[in-house]
JSON list of C-alpha atoms in Angstrom, two decimals:
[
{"chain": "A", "resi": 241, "resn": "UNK", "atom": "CA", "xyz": [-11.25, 27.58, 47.78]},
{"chain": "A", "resi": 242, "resn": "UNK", "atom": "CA", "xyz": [-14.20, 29.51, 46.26]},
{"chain": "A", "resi": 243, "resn": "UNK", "atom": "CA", "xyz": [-17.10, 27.60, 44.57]},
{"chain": "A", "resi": 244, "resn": "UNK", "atom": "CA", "xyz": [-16.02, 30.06, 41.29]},
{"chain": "A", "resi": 245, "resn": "UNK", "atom": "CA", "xyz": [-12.14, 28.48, 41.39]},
{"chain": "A", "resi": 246, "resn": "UNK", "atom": "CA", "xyz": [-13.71, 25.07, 41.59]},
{"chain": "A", "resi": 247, "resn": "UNK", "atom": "CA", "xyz": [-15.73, 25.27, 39.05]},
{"chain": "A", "resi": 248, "resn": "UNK", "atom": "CA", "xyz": [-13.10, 26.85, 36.94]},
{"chain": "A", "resi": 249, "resn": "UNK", "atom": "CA", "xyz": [-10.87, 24.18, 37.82]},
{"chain": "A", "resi": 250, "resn": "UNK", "atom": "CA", "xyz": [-13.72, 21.81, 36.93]},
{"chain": "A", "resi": 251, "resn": "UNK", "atom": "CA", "xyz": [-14.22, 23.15, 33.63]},
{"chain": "A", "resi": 252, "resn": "UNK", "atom": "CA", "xyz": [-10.34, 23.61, 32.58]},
{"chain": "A", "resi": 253, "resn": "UNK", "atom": "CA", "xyz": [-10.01, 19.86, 33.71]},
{"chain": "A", "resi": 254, "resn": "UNK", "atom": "CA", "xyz": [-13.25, 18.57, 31.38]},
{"chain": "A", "resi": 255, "resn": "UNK", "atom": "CA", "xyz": [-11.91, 21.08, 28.72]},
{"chain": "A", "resi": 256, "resn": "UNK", "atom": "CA", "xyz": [-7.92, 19.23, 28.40]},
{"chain": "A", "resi": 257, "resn": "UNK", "atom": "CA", "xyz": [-9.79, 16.20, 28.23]},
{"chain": "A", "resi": 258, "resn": "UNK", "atom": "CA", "xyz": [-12.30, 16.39, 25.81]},
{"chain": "A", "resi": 259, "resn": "UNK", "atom": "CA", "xyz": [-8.94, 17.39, 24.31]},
{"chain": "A", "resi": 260, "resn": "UNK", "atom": "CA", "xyz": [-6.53, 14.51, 24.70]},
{"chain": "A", "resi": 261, "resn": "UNK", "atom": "CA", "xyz": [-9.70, 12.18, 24.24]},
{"chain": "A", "resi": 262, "resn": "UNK", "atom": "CA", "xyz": [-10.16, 13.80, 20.15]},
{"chain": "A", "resi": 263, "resn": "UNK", "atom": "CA", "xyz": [-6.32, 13.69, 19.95]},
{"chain": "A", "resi": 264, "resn": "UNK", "atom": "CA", "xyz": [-5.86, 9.69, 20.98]},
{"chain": "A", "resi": 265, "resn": "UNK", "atom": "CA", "xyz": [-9.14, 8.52, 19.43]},
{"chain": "A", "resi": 266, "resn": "UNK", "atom": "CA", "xyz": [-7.33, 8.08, 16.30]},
{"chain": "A", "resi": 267, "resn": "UNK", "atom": "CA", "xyz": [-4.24, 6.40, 17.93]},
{"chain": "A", "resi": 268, "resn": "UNK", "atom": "CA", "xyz": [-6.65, 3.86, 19.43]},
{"chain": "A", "resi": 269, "resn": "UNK", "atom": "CA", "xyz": [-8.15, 3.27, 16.07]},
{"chain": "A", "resi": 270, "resn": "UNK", "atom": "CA", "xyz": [-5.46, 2.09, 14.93]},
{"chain": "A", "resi": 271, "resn": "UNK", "atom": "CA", "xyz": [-4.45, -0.03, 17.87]},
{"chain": "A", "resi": 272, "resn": "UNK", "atom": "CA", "xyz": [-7.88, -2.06, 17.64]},
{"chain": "A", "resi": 273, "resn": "UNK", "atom": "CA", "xyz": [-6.99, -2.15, 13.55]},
{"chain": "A", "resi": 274, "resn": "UNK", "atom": "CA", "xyz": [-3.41, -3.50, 14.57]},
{"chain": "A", "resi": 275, "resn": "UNK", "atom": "CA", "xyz": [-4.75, -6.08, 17.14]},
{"chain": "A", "resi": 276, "resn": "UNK", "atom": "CA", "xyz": [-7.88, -7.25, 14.81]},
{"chain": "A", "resi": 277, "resn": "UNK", "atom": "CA", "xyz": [-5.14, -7.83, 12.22]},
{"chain": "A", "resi": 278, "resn": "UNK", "atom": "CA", "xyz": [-2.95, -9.83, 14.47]},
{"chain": "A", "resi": 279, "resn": "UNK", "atom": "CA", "xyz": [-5.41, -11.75, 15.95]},
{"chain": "A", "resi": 280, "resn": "UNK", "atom": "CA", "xyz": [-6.82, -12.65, 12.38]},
{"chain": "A", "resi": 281, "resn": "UNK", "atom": "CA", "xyz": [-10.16, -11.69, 13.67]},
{"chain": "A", "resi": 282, "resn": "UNK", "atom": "CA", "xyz": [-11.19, -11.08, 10.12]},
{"chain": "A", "resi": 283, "resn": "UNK", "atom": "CA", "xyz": [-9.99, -13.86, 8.20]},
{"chain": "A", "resi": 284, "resn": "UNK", "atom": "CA", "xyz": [-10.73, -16.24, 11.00]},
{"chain": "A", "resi": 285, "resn": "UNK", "atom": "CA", "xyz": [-14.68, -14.79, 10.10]},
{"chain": "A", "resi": 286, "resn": "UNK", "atom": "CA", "xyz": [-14.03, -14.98, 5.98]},
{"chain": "A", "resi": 287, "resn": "UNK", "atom": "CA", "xyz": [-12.97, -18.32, 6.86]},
{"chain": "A", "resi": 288, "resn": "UNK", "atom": "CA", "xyz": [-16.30, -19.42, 8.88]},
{"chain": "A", "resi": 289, "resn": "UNK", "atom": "CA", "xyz": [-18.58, -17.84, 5.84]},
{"chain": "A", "resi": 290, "resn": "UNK", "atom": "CA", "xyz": [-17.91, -20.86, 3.88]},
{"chain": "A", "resi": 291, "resn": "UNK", "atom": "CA", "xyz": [-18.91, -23.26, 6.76]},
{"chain": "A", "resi": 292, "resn": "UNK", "atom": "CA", "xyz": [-20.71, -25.49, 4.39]},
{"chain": "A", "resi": 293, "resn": "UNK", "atom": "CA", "xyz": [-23.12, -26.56, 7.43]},
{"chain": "A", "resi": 294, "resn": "UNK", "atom": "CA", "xyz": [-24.60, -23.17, 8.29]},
{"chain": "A", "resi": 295, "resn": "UNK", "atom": "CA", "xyz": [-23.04, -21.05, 5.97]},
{"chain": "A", "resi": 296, "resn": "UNK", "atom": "CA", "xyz": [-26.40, -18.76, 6.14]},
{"chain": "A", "resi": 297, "resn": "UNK", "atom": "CA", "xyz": [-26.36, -18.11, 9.42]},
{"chain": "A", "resi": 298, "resn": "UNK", "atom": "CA", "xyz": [-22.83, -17.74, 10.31]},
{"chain": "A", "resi": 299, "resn": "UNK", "atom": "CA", "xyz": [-21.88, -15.61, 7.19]},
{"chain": "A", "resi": 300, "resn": "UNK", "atom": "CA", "xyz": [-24.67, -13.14, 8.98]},
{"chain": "A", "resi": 301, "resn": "UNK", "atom": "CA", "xyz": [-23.26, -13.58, 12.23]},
{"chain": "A", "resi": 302, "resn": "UNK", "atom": "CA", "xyz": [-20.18, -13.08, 11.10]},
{"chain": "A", "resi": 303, "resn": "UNK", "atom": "CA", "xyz": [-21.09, -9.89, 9.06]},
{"chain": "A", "resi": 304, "resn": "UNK", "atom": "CA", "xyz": [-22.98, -8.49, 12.31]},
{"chain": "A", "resi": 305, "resn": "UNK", "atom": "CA", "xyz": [-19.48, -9.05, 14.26]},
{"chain": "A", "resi": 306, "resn": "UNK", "atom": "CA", "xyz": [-17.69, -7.60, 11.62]},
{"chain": "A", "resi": 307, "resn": "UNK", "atom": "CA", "xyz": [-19.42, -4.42, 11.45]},
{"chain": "A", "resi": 308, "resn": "UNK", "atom": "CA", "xyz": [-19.84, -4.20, 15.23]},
{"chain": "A", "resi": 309, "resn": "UNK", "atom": "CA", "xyz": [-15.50, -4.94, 15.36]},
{"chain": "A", "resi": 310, "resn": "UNK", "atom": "CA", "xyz": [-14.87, -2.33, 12.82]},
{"chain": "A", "resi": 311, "resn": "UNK", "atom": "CA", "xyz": [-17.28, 0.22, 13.81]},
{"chain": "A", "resi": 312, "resn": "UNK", "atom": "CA", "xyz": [-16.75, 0.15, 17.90]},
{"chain": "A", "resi": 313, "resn": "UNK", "atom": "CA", "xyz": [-14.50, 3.43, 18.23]},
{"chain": "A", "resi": 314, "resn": "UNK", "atom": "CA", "xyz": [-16.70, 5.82, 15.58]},
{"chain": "A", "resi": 315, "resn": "UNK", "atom": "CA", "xyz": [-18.43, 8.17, 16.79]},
{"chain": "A", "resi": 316, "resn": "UNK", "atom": "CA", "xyz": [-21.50, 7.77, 14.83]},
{"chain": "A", "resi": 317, "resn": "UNK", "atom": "CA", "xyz": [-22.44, 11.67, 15.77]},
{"chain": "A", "resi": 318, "resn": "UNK", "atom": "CA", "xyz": [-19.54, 13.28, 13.71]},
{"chain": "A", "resi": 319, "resn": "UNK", "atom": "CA", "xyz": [-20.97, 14.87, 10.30]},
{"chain": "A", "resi": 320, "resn": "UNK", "atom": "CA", "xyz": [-17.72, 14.36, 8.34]},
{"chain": "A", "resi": 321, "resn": "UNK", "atom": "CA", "xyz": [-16.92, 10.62, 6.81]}
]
């Protein structure tokens, strides 16, 4: 093969993928949502707020997690909400 086919081959391959990656980002959204749900990973950190020994410093931790949970699969470089 030609360098030019290669690359073109290299480019249509990078170019379906950047497609099916946009398409399932939203399907694995929901899959972490699904398994965070299931797992009670959020109640199980409501629940260790009201620790009455540290309740400070694991309702931060636990707000830290949270955010870190929720926020894994956004791309933080999208302009729209």
């Amino acid at each position: 093969m030609s360098g030019i086919s290669e690359q073109r081959q290299y480019l249509l391959a990078q170019l379906v993928a950047s497609e099916n990656k946009t398409k399932l980002r939203s399907v694995v959204i929901k899959i972490c949502e699904e398994q965070l749900e299931e797992e009670g990973g959020n109640e199980e950190l409501e629940a260790q707020q009201i620790n009455i020994g540290y309740s400070g410093v694991i309702k931060a931790f636990a707000n830290k997690y949270k955010r870190l949970a929720l926020n894994y699969f956004v791309d933080f470089r999208n302009p729209r909400p």
